[in-house]
Coordinates of C-alpha atoms (C1' of nucleotides) in Angstrom, one line a residue:
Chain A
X117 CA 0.0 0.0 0.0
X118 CA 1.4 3.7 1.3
X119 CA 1.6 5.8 3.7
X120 CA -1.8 6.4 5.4
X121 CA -1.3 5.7 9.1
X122 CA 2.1 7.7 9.5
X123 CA 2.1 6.8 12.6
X124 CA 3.0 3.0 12.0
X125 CA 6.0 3.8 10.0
X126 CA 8.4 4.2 12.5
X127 CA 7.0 2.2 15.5
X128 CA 6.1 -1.0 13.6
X129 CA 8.4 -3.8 14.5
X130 CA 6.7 -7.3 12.7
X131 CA 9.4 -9.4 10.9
X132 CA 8.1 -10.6 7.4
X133 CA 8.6 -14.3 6.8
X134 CA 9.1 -16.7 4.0
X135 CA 8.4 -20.3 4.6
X136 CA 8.9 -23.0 1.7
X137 CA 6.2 -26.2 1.1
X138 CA 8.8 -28.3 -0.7
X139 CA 6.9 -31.4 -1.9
X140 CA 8.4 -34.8 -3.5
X141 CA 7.2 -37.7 -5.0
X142 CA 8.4 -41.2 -3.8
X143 CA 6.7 -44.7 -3.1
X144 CA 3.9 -43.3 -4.3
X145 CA 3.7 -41.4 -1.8
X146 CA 3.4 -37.4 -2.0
X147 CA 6.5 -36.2 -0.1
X148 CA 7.0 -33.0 1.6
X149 CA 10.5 -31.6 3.1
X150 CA 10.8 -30.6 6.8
X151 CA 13.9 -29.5 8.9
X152 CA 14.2 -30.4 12.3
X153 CA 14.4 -27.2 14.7
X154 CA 17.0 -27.2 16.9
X155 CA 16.6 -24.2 19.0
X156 CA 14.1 -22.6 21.3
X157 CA 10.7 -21.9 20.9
X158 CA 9.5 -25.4 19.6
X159 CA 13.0 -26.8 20.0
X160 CA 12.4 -30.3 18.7
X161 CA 9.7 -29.8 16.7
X162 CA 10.0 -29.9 12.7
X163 CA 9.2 -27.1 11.1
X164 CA 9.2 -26.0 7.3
X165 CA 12.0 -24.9 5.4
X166 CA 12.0 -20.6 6.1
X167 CA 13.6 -17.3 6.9
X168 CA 13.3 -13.8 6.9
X169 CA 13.2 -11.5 4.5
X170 CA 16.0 -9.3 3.7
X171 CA 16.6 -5.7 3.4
X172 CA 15.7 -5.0 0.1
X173 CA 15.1 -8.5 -1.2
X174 CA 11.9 -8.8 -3.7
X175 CA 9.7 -11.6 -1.6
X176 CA 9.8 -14.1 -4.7
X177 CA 14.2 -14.2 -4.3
X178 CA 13.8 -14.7 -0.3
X179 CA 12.0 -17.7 -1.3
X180 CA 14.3 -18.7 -4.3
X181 CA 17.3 -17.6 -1.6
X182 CA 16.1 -19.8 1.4
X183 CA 15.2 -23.2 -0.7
X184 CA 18.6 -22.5 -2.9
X185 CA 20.5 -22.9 0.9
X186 CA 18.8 -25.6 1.8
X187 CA 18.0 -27.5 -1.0
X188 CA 21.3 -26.3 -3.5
X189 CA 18.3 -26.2 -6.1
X190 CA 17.9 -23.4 -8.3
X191 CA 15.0 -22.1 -10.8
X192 CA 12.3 -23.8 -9.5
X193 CA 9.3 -23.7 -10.1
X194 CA 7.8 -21.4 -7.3
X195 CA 4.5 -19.7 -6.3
X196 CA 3.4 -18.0 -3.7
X197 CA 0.6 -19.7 -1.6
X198 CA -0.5 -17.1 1.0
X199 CA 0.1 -14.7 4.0
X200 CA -0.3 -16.1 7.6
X201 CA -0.5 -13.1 9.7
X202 CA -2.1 -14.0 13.0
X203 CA -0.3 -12.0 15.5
X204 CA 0.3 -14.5 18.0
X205 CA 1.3 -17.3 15.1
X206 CA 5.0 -17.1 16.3
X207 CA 5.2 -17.5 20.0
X208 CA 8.7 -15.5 19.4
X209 CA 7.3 -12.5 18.3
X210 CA 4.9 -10.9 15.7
X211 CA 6.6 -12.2 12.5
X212 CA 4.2 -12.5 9.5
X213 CA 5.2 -15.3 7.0
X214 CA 4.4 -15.8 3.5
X215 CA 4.3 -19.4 2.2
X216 CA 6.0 -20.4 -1.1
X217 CA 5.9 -23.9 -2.7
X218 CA 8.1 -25.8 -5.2
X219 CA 7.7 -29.6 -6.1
X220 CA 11.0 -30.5 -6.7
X221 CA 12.5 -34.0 -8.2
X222 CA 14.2 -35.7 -5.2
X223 CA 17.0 -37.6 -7.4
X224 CA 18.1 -34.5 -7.9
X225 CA 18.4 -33.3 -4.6
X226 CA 21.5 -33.2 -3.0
X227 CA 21.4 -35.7 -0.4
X228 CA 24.9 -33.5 1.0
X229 CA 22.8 -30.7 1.8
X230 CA 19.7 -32.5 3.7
X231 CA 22.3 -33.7 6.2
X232 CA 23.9 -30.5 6.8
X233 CA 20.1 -29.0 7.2
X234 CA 18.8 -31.7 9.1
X235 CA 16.1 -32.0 6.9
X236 CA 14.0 -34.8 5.5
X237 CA 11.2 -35.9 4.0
X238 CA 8.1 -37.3 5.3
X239 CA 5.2 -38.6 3.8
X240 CA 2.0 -36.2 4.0
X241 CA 0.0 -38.4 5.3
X242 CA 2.9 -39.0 8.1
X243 CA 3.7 -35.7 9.1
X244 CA 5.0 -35.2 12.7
X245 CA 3.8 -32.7 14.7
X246 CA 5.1 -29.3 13.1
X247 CA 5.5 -25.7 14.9
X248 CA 3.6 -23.2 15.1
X249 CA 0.7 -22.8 12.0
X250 CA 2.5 -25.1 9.7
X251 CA 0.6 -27.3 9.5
X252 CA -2.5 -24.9 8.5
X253 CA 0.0 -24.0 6.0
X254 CA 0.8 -27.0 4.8
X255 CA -3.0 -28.1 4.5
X256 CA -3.4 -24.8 2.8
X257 CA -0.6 -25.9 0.3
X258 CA -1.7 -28.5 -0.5
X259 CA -5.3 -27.9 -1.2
X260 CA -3.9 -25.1 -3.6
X261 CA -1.8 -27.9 -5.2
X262 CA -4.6 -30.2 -5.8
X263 CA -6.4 -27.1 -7.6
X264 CA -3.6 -26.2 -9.6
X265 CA -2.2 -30.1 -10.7
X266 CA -5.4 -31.0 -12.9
X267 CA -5.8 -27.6 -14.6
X268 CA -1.7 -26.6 -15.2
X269 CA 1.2 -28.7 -16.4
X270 CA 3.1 -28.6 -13.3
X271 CA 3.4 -32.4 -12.0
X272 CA 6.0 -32.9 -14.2
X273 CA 8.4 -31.3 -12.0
X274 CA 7.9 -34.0 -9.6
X275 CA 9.1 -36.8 -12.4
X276 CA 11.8 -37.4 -14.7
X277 CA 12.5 -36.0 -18.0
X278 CA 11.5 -39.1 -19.5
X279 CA 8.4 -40.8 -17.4
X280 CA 5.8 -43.5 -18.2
X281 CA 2.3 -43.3 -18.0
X282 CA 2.0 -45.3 -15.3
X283 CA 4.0 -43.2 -13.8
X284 CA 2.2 -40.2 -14.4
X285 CA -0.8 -42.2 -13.4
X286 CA 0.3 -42.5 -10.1
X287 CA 1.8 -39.6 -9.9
X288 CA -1.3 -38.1 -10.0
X289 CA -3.3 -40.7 -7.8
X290 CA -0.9 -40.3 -4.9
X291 CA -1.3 -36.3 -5.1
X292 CA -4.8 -36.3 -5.1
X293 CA -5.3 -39.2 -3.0
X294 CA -7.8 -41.2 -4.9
X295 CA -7.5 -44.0 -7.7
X296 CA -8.2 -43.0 -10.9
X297 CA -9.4 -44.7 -14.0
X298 CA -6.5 -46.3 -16.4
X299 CA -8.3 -45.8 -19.3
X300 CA -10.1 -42.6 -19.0
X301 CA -6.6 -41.5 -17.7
X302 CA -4.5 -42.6 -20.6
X303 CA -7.1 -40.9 -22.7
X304 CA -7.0 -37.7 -21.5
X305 CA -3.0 -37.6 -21.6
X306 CA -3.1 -38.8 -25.0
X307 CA -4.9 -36.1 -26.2
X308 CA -2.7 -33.8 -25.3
X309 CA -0.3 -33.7 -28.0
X310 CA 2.6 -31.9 -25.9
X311 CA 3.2 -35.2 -24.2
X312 CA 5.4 -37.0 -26.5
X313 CA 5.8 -40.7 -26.8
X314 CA 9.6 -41.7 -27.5
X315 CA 10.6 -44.9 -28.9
X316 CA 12.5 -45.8 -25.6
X317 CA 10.8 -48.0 -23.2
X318 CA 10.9 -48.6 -19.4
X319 CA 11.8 -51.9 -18.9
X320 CA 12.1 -51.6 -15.0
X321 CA 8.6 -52.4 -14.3
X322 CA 7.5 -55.1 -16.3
X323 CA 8.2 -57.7 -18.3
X324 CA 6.0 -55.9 -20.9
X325 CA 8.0 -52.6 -20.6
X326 CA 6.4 -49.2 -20.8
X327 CA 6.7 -46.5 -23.4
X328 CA 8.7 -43.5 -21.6
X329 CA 7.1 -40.0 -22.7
X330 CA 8.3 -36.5 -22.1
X331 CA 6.7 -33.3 -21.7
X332 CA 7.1 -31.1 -24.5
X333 CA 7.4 -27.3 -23.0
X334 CA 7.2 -25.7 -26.4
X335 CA 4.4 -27.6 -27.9
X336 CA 2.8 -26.9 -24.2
X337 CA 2.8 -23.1 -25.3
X338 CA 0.9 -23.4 -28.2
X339 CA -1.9 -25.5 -27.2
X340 CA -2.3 -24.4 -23.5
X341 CA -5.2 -26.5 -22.1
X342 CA -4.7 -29.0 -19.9
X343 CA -7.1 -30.6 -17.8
X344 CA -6.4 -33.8 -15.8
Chain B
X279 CA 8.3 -19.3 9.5
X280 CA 10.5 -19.3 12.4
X281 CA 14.3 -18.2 13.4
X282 CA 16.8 -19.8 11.0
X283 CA 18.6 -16.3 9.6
X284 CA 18.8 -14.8 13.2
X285 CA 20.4 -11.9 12.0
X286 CA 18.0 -10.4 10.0
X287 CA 15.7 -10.5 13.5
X288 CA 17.2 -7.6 15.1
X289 CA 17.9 -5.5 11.3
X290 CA 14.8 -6.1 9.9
X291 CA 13.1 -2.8 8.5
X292 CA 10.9 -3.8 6.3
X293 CA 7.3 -2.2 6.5
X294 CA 3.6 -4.5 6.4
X295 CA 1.1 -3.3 5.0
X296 CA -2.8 -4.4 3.7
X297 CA -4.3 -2.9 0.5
X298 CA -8.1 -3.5 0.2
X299 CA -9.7 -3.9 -3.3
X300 CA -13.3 -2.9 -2.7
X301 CA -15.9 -3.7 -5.3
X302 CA -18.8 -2.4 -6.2
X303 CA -21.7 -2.4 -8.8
X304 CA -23.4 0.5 -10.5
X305 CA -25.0 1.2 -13.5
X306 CA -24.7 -2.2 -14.5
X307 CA -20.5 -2.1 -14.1
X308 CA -18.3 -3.2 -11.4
X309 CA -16.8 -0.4 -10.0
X310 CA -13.4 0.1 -7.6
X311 CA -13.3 2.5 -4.9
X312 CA -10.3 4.6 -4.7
X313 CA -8.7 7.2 -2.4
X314 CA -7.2 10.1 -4.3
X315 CA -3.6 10.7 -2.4
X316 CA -2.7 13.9 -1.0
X317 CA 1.1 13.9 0.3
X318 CA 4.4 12.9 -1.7
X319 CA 5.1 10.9 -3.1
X320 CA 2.9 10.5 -6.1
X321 CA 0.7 13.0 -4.6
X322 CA -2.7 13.4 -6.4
X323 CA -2.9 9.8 -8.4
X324 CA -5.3 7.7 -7.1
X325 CA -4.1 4.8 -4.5
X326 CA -6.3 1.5 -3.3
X327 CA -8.0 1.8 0.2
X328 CA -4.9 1.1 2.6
X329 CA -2.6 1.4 5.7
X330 CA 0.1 -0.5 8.1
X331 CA -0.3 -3.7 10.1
X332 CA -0.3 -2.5 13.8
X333 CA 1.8 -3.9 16.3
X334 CA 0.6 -7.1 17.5
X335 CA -2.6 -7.0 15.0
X336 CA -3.9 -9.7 12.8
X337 CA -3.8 -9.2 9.1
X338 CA -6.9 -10.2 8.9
X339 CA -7.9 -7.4 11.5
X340 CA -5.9 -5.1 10.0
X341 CA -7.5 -5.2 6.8
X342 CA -10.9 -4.7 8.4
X343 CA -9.8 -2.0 10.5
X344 CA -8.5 -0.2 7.5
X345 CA -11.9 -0.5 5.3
X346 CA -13.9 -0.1 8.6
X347 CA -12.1 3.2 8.7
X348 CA -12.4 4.4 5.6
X349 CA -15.8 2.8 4.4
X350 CA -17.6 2.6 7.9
X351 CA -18.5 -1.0 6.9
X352 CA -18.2 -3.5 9.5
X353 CA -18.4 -7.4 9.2
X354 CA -17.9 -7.2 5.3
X355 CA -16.7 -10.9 3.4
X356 CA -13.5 -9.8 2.6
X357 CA -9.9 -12.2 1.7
X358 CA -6.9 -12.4 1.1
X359 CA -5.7 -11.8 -2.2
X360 CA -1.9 -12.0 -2.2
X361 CA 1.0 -10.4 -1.1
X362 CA 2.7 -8.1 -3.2
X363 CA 6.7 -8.0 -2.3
X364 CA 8.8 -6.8 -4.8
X365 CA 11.3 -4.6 -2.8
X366 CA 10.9 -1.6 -4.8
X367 CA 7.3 -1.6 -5.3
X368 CA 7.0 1.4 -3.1
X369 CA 8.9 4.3 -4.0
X370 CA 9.2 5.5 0.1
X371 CA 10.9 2.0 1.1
X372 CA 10.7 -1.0 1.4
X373 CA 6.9 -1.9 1.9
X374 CA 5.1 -5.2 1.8
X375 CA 1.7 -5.2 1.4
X376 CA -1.0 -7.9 1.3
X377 CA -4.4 -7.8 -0.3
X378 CA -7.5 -8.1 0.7
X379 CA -11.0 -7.9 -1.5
X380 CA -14.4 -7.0 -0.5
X381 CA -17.4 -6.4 -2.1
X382 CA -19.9 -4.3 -0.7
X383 CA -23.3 -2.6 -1.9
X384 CA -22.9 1.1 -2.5
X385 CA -26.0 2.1 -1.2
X386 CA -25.2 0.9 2.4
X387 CA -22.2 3.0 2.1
X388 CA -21.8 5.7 3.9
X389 CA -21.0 8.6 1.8
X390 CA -19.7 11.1 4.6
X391 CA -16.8 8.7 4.8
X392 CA -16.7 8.9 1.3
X393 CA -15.6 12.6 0.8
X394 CA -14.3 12.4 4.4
X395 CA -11.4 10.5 2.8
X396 CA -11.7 11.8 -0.7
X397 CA -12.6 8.2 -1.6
X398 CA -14.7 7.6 -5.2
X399 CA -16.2 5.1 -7.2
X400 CA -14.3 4.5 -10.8
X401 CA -15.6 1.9 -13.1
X402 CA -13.4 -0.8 -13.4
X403 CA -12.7 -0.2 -17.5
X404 CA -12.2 3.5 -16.3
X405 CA -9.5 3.4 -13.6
X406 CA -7.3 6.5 -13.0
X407 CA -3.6 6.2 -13.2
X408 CA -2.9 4.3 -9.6
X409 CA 0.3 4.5 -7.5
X410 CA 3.2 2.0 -7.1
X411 CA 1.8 -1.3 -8.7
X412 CA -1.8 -1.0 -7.5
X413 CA -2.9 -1.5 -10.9
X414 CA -1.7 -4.8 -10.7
X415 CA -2.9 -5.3 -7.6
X416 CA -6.6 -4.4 -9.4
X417 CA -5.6 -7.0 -11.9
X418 CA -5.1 -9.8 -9.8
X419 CA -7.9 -9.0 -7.5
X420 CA -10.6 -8.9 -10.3
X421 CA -9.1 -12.3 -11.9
X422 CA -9.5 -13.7 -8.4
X423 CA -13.1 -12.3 -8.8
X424 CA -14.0 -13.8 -11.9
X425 CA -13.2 -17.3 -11.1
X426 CA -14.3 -17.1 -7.7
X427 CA -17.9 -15.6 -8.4
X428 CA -18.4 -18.5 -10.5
X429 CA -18.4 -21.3 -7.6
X430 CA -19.4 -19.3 -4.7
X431 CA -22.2 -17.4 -3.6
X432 CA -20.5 -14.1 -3.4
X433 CA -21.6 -12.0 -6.0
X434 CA -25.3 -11.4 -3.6
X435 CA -22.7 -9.2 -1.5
X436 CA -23.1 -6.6 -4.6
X437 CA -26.9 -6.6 -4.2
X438 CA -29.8 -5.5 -2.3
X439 CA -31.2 -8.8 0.3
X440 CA -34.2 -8.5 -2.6
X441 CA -33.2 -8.6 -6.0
X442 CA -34.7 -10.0 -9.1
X443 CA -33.5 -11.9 -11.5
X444 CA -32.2 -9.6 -14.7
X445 CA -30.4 -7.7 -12.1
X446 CA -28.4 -10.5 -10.9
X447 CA -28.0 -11.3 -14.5
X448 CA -26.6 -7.9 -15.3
X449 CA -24.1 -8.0 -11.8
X450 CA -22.6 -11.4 -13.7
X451 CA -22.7 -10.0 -17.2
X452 CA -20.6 -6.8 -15.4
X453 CA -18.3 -8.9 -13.4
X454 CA -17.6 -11.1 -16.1
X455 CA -17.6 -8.6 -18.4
X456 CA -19.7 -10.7 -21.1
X457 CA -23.1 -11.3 -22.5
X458 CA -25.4 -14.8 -21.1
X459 CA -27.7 -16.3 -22.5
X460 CA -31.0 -14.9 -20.4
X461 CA -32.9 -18.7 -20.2
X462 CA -29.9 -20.6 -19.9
X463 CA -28.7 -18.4 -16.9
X464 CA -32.1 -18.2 -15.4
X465 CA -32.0 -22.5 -15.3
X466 CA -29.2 -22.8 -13.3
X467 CA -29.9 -20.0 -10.8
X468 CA -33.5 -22.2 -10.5
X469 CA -31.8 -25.1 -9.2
X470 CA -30.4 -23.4 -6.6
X471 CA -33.2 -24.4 -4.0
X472 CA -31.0 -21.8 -2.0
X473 CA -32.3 -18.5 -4.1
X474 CA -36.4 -18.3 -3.2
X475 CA -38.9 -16.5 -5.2
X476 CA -40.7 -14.0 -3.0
X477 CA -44.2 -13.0 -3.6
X478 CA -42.9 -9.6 -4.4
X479 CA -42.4 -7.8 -7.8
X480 CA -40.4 -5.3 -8.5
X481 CA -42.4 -2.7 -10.6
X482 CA -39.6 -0.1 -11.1
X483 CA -37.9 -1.3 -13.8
X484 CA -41.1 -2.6 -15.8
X485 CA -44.7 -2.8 -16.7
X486 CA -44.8 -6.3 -16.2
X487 CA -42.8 -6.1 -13.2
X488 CA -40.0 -8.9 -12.3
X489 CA -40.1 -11.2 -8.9
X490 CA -37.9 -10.5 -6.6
X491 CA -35.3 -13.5 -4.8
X492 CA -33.5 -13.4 -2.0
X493 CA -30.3 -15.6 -1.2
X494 CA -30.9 -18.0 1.6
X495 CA -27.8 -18.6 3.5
X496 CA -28.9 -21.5 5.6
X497 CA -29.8 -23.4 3.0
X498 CA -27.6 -23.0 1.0
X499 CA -25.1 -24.6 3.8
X500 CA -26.8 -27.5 3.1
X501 CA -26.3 -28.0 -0.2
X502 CA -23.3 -26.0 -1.1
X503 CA -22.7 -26.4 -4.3
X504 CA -22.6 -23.3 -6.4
X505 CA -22.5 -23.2 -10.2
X506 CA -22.6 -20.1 -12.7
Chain C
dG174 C1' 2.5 -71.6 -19.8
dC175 C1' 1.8 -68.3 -16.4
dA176 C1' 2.3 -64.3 -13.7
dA177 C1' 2.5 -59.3 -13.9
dA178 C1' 2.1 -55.1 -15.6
dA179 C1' 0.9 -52.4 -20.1
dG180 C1' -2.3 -51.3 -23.2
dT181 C1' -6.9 -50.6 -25.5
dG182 C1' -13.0 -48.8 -26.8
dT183 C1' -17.6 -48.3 -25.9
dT184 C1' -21.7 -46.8 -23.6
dC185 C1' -24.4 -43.6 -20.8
dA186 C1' -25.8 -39.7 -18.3
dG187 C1' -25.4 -35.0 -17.1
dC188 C1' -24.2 -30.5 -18.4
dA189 C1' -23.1 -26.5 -21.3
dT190 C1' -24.7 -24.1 -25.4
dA191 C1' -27.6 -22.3 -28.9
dC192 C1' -31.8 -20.6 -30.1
dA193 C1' -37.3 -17.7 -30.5
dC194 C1' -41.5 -16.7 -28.9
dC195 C1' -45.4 -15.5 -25.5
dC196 C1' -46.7 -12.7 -21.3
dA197 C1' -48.2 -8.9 -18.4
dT198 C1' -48.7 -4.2 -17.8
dG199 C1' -48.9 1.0 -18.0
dG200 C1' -49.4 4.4 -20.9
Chain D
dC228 C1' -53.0 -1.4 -28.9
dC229 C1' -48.4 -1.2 -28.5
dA230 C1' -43.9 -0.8 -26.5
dT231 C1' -41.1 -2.6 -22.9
dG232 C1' -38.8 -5.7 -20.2
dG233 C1' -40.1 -10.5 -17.9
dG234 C1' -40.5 -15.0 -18.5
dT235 C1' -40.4 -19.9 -20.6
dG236 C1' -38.5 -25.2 -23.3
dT237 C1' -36.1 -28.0 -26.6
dA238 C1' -32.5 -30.1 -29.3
dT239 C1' -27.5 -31.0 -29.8
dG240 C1' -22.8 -31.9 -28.8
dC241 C1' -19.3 -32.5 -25.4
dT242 C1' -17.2 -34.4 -21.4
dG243 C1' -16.6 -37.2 -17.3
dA244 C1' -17.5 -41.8 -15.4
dA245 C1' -18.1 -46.6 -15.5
dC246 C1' -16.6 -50.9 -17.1
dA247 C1' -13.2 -55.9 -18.8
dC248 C1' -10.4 -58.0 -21.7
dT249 C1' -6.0 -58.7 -24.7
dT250 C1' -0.9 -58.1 -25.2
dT251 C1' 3.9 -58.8 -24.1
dT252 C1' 7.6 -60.9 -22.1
dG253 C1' 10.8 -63.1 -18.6
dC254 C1' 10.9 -66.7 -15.9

DNA sequence: GCAAAAGTGTTCAGCATACACCCATGG
DNA sequence: CCATGGGTGTATGCTGAACACTTTTGC
């Protein structure tokens, strides 16, 4: 905004906040990255992945900034999920946090930097118990994710370049927590001509093997509907 | 979040503050209500409804202070839009500010607060040039709007408790800023058990007069689905 | 030859869209 | 009697949901 109560400008003393919902895919299982806390309040507790803001830092690069320390990952797809500004949220003080979240491919995480961070990953349905309103924020995550994952492109970040449909398939059944149709699945994906069948099969699986696809960001761009 | 960077705890000047993006309908548009500025800098452009978080004050509360202030409207559906972080967006320092939305009838609105503030109503297609990057705020707020009138029971905010049927048609038509088909519309709003015919008509804006409806909030609890 | 996962089509119901005429009334 | 806005029904195409068998291959 600007500057209509003068008066708060120079008294005001709330920290601003960024807090990361970092979320994974393995088993089957959605994923989501916590650090353990190792200093008062909550000391023991796990808590998300945050930190303040800095002195002239845009909010988007604290995020970027705070999951690039902890997670060595950069460019990452990241979105901001909203303000928690209860006064009383942080029993430390009056610190307002914006939540960010990134789905992030865990083979490519560097196991290095979860160690140094004391961080690791825990299933959402097995969360422990978390400090302060994270968990509110983590619901509120993902209930934004399940929104956003059948009409946008975006679970791709949580596979391989080069996936199968199953997959996908399960991909999508363990984000949104129910089973899903094969066929009427399949369908749907093939439709959308962006996702690109290669020659190369996964022969991991099965006996059978399964055609590997990829997701094809440019032809994406031209056709722009998606709807899972 | 919590305490990992302690040292931005004790430097921290970053300002908090809420913008409120108040809606209106008039004349068959939806209109904005905006304060025109009066002190540096960007004196006399036109700047969204807003002020700082107080100490120890919920964003929420803060939000609803600041309309209550300005707009003498109390208990007023209003949420959060998002927060808007980039560290230059204000030209005084470095401000955050979170958004809120509300949409309230302009006949309950007080209009001594109006000039007491040197608040007016602009049609949304007809905005002044607005400070900082509260056009974008605008933006993002009236997206939010459009999908979010769709699947909930909002829009009756912009109208009287009575209203008949071609004015609700013409609030959607302004909101969404296109035409509907008149029988098609009026068939959906029907199956909404929660929106009951009155005996009334209202003869002002016809011979033939039109009945009016009112939104029944109970019911529509039960039910709660919502589909325009 | 069989176990295990991959792959494939059709039917049905519900919903969105398009479209044109009669009704009630005040003047 | 007529001008004005209020009110009504039907046909069509699309999309989501349900549902079961065949294919491939390593063992």
């Amino acid at each position: 905004m600007t500057v209509y109560n003068k008066e708060y400008r120079e008294l005001q003393q709330i920290k601003l906040a960024v807090d990361c919902i970092i979320f994974g895919f393995n088993d089957n299982k959605l994923e989501l990255l916590l650090i353990h806390r190792g200093f008062e309040p909550e000391k023991g507790k796990w808590s998300l992945i945050g930190g303040f803001v800095g002195e002239n830092e845009d909010l988007d690069k604290a995020a970027n900034r705070v999951l690039y320390k902890l997670s060595g990952l950069e460019d990452i797809y990241m979105e901001q999920v909203k303000a928690f500004g209860k006064a009383d949220r942080d029993s430390s003080g009056h610190v307002v946090s914006i939540t960010y979240s990134a789905m992030i491919l865990k083979s490519e995480y560097n196991e290095d930097q979860v160690s140094n961070y004391n961080a690791k990953w825990f299933p959402i349905e097995e969360l422990p118990e978390l400090v302060f309103d994270h968990r509110d924020m983590v619901e509120s995550a993902i209930r934004r994710l399940r929104r956003r994952v059948r009409n946008f492109p975006i679970a791709f970040n949580l596979l391989p370049a080069k996936f199968t449909l199953p997959q996908l398939q399960m991909l999508y059944e363990g984000i949104l927590n129910e089973s899903i149709d094969k066929r009427n699945f399949r369908r749907k994906v093939l439709q959308m001509k962006y996702l690109v069948r290669l020659e190369e099969k996964d022969m991991s699986e099965s006996r059978k093997g399964a055609y590997f696809y990829r997701f094809d960001e440019a032809l994406y761009k031209v056709e722009k509907n998606f709807n899972l």
